[in-house]
Short mmCIF file of C-alpha atoms and ligand atoms in Angstrom, two decimals:
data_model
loop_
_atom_site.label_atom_id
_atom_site.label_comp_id
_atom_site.label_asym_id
_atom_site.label_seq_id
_atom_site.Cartn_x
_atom_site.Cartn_y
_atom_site.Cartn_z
CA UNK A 8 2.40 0.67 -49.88
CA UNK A 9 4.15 3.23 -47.89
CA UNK A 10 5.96 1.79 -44.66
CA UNK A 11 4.86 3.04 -41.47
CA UNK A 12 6.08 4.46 -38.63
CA UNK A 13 3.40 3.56 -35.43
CA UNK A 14 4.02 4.21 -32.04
CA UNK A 15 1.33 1.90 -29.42
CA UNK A 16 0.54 2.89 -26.61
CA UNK A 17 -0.30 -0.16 -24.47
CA UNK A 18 -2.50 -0.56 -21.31
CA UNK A 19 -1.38 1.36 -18.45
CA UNK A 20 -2.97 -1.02 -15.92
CA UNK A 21 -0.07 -3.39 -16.25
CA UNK A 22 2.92 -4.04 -17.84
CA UNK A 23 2.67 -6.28 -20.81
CA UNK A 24 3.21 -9.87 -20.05
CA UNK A 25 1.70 -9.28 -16.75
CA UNK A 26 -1.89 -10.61 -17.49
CA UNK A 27 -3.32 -7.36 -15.32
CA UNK A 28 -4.37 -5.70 -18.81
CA UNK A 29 -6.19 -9.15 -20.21
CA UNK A 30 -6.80 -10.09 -23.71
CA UNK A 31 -5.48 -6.56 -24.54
CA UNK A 32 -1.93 -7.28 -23.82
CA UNK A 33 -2.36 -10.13 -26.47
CA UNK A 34 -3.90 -7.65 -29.02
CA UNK A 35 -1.60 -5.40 -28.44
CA UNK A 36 1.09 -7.87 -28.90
CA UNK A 37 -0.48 -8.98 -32.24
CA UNK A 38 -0.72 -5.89 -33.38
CA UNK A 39 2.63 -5.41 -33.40
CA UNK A 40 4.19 -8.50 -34.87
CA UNK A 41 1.48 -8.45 -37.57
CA UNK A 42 2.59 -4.57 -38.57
CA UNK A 43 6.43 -5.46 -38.28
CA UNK A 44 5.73 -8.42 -40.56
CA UNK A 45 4.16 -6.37 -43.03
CA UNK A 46 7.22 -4.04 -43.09
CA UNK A 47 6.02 -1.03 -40.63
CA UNK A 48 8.44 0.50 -38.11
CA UNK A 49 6.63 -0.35 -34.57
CA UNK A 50 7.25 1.02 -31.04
CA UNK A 51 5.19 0.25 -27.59
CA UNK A 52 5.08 2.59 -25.16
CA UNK A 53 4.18 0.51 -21.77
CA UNK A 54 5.08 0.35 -17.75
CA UNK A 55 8.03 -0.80 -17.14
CA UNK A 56 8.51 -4.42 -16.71
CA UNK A 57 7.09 -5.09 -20.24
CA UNK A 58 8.13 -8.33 -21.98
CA UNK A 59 6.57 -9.57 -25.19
CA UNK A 60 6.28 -12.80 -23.79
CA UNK A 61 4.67 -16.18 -24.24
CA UNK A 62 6.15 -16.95 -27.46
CA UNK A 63 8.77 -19.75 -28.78
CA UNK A 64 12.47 -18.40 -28.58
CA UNK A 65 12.61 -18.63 -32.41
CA UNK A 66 9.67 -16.65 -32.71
CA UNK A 67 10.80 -13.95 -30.42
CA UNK A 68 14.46 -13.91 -31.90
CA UNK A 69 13.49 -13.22 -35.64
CA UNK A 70 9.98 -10.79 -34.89
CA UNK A 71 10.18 -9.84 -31.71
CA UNK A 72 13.44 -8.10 -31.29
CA UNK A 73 12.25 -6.07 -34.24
CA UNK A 74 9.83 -4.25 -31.84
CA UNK A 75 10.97 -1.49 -29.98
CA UNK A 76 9.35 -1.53 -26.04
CA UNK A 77 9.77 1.64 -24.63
CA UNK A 78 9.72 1.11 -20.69
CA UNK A 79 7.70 4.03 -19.27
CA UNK A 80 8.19 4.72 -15.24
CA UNK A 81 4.92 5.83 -13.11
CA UNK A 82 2.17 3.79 -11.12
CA UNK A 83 -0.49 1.45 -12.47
CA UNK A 84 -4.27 3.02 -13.48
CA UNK A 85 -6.47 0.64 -11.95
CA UNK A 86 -8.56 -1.62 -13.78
CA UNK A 87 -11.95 0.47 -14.89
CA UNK A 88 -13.87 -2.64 -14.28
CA UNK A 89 -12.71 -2.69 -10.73
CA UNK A 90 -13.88 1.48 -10.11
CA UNK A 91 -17.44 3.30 -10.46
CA UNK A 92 -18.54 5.39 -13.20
CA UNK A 93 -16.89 8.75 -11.25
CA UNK A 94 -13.74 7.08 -10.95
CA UNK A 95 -10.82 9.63 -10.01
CA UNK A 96 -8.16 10.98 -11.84
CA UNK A 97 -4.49 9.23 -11.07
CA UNK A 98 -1.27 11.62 -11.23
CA UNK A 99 2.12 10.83 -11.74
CA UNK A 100 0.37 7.77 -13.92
CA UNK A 101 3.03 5.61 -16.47
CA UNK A 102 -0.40 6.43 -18.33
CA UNK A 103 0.87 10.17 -18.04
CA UNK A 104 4.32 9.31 -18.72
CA UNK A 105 3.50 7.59 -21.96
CA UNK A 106 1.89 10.31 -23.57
CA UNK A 107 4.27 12.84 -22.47
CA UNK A 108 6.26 10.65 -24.82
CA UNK A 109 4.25 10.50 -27.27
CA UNK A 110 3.82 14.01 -27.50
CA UNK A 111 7.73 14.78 -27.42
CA UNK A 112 8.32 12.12 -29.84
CA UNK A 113 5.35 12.37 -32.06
CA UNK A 114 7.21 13.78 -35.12
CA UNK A 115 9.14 10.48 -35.06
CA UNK A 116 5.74 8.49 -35.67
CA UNK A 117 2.92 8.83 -38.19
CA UNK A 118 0.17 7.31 -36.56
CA UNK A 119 0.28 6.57 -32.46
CA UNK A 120 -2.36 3.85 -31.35
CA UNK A 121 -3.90 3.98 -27.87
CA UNK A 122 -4.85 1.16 -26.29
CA UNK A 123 -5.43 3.03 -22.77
CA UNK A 124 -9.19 2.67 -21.64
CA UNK A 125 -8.95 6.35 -19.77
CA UNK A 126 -10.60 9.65 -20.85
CA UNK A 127 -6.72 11.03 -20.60
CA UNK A 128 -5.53 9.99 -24.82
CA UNK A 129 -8.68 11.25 -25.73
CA UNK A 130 -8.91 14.78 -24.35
CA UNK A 131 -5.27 14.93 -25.35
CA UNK A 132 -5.80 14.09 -29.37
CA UNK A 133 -6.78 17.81 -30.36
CA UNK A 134 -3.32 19.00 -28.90
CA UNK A 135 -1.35 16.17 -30.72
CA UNK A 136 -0.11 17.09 -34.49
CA UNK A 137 0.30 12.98 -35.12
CA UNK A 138 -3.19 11.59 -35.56
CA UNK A 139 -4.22 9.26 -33.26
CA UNK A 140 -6.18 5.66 -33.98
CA UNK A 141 -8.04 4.87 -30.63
CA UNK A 142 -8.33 1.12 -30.02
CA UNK A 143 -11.33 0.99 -27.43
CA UNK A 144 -11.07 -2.58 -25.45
CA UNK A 145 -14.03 -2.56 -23.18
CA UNK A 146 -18.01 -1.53 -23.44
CA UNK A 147 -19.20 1.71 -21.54
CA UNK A 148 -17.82 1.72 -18.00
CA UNK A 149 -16.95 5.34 -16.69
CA UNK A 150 -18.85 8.51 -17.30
CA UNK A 151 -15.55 10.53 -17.73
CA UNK A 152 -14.41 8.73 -20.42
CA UNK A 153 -17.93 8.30 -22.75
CA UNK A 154 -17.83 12.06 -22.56
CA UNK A 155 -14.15 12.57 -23.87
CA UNK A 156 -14.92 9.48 -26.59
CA UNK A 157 -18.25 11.71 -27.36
CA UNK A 158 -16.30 15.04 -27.88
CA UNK A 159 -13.71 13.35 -29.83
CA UNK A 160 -16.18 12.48 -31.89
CA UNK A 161 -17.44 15.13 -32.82
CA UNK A 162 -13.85 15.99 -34.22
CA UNK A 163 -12.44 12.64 -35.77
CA UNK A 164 -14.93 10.61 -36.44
CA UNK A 165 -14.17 6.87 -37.15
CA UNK A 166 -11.06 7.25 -35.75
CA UNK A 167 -12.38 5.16 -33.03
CA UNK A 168 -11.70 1.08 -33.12
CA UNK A 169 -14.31 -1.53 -31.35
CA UNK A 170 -13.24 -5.18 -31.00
CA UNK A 171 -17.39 -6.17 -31.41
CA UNK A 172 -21.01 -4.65 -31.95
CA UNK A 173 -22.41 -5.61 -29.23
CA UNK A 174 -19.64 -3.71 -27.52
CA UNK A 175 -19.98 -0.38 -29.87
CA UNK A 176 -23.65 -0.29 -28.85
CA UNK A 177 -23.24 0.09 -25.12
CA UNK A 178 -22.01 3.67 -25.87
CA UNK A 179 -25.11 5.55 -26.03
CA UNK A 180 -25.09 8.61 -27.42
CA UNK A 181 -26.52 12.15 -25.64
CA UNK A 182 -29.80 13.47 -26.97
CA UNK A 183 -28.80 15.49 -30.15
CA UNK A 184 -25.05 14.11 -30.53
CA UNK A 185 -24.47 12.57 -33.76
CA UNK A 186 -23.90 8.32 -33.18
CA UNK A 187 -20.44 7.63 -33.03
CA UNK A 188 -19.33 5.76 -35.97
CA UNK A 189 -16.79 2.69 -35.12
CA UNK A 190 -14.43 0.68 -36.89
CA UNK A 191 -15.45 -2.94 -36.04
CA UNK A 192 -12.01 -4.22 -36.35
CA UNK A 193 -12.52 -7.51 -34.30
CA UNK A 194 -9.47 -9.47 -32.93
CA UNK A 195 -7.08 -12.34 -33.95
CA UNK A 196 -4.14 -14.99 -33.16
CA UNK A 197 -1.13 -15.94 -34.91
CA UNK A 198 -3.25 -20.03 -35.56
CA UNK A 199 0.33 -21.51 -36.03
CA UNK A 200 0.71 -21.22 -32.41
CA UNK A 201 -2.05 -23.43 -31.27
CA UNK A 202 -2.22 -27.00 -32.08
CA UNK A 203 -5.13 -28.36 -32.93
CA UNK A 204 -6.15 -31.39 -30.53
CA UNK A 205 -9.21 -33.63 -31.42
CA UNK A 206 -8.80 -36.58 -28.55
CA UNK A 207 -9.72 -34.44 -25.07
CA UNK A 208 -9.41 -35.52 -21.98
CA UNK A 209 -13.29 -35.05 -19.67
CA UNK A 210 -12.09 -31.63 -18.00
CA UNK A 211 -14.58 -28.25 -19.13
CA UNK A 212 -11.71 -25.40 -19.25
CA UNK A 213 -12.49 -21.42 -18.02
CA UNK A 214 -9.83 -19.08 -19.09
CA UNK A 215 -9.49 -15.01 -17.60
CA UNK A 216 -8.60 -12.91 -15.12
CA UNK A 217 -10.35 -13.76 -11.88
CA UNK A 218 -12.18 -11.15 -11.04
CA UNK A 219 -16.20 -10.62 -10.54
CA UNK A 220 -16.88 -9.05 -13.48
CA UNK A 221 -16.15 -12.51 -15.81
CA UNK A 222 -18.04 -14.62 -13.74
CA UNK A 223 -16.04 -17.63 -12.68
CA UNK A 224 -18.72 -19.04 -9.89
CA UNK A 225 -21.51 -19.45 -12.50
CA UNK A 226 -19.12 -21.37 -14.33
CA UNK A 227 -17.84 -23.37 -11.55
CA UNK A 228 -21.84 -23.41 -10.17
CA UNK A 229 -22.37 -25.02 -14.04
CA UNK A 230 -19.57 -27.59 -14.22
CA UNK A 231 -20.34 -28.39 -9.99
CA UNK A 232 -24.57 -29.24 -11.49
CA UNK A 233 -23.03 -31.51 -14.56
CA UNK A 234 -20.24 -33.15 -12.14
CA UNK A 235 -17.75 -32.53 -14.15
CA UNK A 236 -14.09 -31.42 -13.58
CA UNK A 237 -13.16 -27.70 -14.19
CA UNK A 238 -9.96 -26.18 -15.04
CA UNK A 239 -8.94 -22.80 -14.09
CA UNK A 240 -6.53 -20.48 -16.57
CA UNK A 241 -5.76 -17.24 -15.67
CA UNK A 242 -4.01 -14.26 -13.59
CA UNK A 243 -5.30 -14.35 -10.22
CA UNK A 244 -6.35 -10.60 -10.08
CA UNK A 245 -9.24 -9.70 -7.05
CA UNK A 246 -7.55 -12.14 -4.11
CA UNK A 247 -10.55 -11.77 -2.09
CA UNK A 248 -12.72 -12.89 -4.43
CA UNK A 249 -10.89 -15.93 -5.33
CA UNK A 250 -10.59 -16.34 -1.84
CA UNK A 251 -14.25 -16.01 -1.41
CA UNK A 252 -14.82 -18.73 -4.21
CA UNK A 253 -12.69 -21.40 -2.62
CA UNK A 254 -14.17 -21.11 0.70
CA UNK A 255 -17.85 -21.49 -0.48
CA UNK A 256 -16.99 -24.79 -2.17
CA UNK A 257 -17.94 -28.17 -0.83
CA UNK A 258 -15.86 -30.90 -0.84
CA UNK A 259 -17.41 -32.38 -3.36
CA UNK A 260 -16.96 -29.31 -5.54
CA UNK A 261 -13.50 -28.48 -4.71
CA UNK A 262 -12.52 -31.87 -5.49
CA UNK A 263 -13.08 -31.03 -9.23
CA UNK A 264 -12.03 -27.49 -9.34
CA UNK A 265 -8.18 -26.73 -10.32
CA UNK A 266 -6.58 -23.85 -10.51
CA UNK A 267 -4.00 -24.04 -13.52
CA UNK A 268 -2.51 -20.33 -12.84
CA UNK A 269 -1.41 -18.26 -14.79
CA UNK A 270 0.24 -19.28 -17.94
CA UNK A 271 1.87 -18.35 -21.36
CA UNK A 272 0.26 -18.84 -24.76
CA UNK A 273 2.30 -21.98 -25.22
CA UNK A 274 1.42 -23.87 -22.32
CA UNK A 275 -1.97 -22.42 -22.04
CA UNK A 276 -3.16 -23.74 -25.53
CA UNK A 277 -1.32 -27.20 -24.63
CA UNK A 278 -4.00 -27.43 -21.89
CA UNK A 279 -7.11 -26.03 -23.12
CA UNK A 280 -6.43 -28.03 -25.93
CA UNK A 281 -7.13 -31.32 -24.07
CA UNK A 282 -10.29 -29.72 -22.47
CA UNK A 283 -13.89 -30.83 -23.60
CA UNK A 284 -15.51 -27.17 -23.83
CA UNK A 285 -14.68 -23.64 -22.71
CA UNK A 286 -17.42 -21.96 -20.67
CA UNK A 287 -17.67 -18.54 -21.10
CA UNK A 288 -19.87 -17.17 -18.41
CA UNK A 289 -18.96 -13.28 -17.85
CA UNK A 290 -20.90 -10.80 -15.53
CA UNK A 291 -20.78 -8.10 -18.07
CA UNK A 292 -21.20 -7.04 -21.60
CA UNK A 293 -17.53 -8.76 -22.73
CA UNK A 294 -15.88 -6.63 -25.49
CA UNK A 295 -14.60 -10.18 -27.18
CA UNK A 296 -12.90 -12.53 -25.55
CA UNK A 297 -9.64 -13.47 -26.54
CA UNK A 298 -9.82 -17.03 -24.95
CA UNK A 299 -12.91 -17.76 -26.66
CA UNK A 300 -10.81 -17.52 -30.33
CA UNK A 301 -7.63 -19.35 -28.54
CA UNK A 302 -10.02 -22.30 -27.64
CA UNK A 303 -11.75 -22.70 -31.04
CA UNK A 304 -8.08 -22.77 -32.62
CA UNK A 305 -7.46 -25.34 -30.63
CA UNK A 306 -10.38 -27.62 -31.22
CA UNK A 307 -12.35 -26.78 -28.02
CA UNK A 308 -15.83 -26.06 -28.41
CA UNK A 309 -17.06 -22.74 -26.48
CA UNK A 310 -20.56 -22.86 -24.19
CA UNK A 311 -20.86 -18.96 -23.55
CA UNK A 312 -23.82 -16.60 -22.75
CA UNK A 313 -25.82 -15.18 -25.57
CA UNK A 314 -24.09 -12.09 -24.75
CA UNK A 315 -21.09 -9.18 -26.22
CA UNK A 316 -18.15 -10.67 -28.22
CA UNK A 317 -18.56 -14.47 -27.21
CA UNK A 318 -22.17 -14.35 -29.11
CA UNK A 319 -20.98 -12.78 -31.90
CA UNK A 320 -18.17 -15.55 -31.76
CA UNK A 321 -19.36 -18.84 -31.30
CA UNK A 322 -21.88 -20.07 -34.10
CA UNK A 323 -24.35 -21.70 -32.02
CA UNK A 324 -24.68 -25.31 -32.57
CA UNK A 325 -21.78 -25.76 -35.22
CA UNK A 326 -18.84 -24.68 -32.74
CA UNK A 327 -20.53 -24.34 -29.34
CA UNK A 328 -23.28 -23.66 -28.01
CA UNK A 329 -24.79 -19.92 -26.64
CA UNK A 330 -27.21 -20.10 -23.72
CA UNK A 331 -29.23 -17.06 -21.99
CA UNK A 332 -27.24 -15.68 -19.22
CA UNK A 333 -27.23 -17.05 -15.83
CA UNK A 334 -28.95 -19.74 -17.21
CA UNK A 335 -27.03 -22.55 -15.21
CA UNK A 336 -29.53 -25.44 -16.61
CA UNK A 337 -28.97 -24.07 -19.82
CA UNK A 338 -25.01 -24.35 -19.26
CA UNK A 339 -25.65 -27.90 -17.95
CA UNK A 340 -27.93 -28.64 -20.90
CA UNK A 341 -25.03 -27.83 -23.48
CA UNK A 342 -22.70 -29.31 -21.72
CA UNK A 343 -24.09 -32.99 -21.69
CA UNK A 344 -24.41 -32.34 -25.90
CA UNK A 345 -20.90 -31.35 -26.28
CA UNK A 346 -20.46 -34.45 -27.74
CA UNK A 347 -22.50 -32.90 -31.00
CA UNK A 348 -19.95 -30.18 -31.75
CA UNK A 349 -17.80 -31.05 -34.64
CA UNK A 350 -13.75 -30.33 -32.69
CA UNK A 351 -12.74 -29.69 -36.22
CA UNK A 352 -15.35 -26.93 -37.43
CA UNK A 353 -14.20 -25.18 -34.37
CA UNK A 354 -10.53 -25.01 -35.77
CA UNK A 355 -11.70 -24.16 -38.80
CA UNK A 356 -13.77 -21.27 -37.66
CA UNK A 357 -10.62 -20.03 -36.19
CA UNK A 358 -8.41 -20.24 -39.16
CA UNK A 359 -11.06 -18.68 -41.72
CA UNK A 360 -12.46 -15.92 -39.66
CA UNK A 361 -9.46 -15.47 -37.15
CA UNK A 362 -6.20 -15.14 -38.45
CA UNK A 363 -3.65 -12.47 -38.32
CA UNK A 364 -3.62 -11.77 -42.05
CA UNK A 365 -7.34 -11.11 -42.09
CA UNK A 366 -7.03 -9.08 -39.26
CA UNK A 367 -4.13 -7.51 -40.22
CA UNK A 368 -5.61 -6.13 -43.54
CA UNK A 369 -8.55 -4.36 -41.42
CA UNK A 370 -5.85 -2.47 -39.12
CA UNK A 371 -3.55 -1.06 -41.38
CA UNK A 372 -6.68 0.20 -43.75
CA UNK A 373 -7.91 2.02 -41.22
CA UNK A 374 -4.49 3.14 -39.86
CA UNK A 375 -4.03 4.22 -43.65
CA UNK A 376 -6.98 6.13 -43.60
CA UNK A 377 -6.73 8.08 -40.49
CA UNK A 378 -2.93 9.12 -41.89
CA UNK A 379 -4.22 10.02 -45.31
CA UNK A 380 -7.25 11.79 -43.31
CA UNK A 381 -9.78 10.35 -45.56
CA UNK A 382 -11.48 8.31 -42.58
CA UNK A 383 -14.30 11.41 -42.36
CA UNK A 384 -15.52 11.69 -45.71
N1 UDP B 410 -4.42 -15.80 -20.58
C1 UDP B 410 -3.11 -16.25 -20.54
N2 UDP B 410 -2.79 -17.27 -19.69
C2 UDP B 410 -3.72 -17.87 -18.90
C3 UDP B 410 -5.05 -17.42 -18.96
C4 UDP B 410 -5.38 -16.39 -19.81
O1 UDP B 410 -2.24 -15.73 -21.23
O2 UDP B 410 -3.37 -18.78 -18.17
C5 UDP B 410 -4.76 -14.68 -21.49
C6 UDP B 410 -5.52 -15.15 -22.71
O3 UDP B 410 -4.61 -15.66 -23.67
C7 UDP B 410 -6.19 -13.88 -23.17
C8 UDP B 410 -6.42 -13.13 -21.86
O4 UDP B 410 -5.66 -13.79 -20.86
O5 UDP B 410 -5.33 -13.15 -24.01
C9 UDP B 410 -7.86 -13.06 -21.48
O6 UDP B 410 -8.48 -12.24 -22.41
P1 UDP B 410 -10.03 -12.15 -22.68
O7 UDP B 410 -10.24 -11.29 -23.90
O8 UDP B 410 -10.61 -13.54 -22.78
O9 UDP B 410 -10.64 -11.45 -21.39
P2 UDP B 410 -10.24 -10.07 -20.63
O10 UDP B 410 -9.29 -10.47 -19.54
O11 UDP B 410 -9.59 -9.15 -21.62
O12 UDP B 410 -11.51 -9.53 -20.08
#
């Protein structure tokens, strides 16, 4: 097979490394290192301040430094999650910046992969002479950017990636537009990185960015009800809310709530490793759920709303347990039978449905058809 030459284009809501973009920056990271390995020539265009980080210095020395990061200047979109459905348009964006540089460097690359959640790569595609693969990481969220997804389309179809389904179906199509058609390309982890740990300690684990949308008070309401202790992983991102969180607690509650911050693969699988269960208790339709495949690979069972990627995840009573949402009883329920989830079969899920190889194969088929242009027929 031919080697290629693939230019991603990361998240511009945050430099990589920063946690702001969420489980993308680790597909995105991923991606890479599983396209180097196989031999492709691979370049991310991201803000500035991007590391690929969170790895072991051996790891980064041999892969890592085989990926060009190309720092791009500008300001930070904001989150999508964080606007309304008429967000505005940001100028002088490093979203902006990036494909400026994609478009002067495009005859450099034969396939560039956008990762931005923005109607921006989109409407841009038609003007581009390198095809584009569009990596979409979250469900329907602006109106802006449905319609450019719609109207692209209608022009490359299947060039469009989904992470889940469930996540796919919240794009609804306008009366008399043809469905979109998706590549269901899931996600994955490099397993060797994650130990496997089958003597826990009693803590219940949460892992994300805290912010509304991924619902860390019904999780902390859940492991509050079973009186157990909680641990917090994740990038502090909406202050107030946090804020809000901690000053609603009781004593009683705080006293088994802790905030772990914000930390890199290594030392976040170390500790959710020794954690009894993940809860997984999001707000929204959740695209996947990155954490939810990094605590299976580590032995932890996952308690998560029936729900988006974490349903289509966890197999309900062999490696967690699913429960309807907002259903704190229910969360209680599963937590007291924890005890019946088999740590192993969790890792095991992981390794045979997770891994990069697996994963791998799906991305560069698709990349190979979109390049060969016989995605449409
Ligand atoms: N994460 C991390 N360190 C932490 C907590 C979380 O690196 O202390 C990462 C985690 O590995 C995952 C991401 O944050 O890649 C969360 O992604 P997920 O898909 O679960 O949710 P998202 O934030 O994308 O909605």
């Amino acid at each position: 097979m031919n080697s290629l030459r693939l230019l991603i284009l990361s998240t511009p809501v945050g430099p990589l490394g920063s946690g702001r973009g969420g489980g993308v920056e680790l597909t995105v990271a991923n991606l890479a290192r599983v396209m180097r390995q196989r031999g492709h020539r691979v370049a991310i265009a991201a803000p500035a301040g991007s590391v690929l980080s969170g790895q072991p210095a051996a790891r980064t020395d041999a892969l890592d430094c085989q990926i060009e990061i190309i720092q791009v200047s500008g300001s930070c979109q904001p989150t999508a999650q964080t606007q309304n459905r008429s967000a505005p348009v940001i100028v002088g964006s490093a979203l902006a910046n990036a494909w400026a540089y994609a478009r002067q460097a495009q005859a450099n690359y034969d396939l560039l992969i956008n990762f931005a959640y923005d109607w921006l790569p989109f409407y841009l595609t038609p003007f581009l002479t390198t095809p584009v693969a569009h990596f979409v990481s979250m469900g329907s969220l602006n109106d802006c950017l449905d319609e450019a997804i719609f109207q692209l389309s209608a022009q490359f179809p299947a060039t469009l990636g989904a992470y889940t389904r469930s996540q796919a179906d919240t794009f609804v199509s306008p009366t008399g537009t043809a469905p979109l058609r998706w590549q269901i390309l899931g996600s994955a982890i490099d397993i060797a990185q994650y130990d496997y740990c089958d003597r826990p300690g009693d803590s219940l684990a949460w892992v994300g960015r805290i912010s509304p949308e991924k619902g860390l008070t019904a999780a902390i309401a859940a492991a509050v009800a079973a009186n157990r202790p909680l641990k917090i992983f994740g990038k502090l991102e909406t202050t107030d809310y946090w804020q809000s969180i901690q000053q609603s607690l009781s004593a009683t509650a705080a006293a088994l709530i802790t905030y772990c911050g914000f930390l890199p693969t290594p030392q976040l699988q170390q500790a959710l490793g020794h954690c009894q269960a993940l809860l997984v208790t999001p707000q929204w339709v959740e695209a996947f759920g990155i954490g939810v495949i990094e605590a299976l690979a580590c032995g932890v069972p996952v308690i998560a709303y029936r729900r988006g990627g974490p349903a289509e995840i966890v197999c309900h009573g062999k490696t967690g347990w699913l429960v309807e949402p907002g259903d704190r009883a229910g969360m209680v329920a599963a937590i007291a039978q924890i005890e019946q989830i088999d740590r192993y079969a969790c890792r095991q899920q992981a390794e045979t449905m997770y891994s990069l190889a697996a994963w791998g194969d799906r991305c560069e088929q698709w990349f190979n058809q979109i390049i060969s242009g016989t995605i449409g027929s």
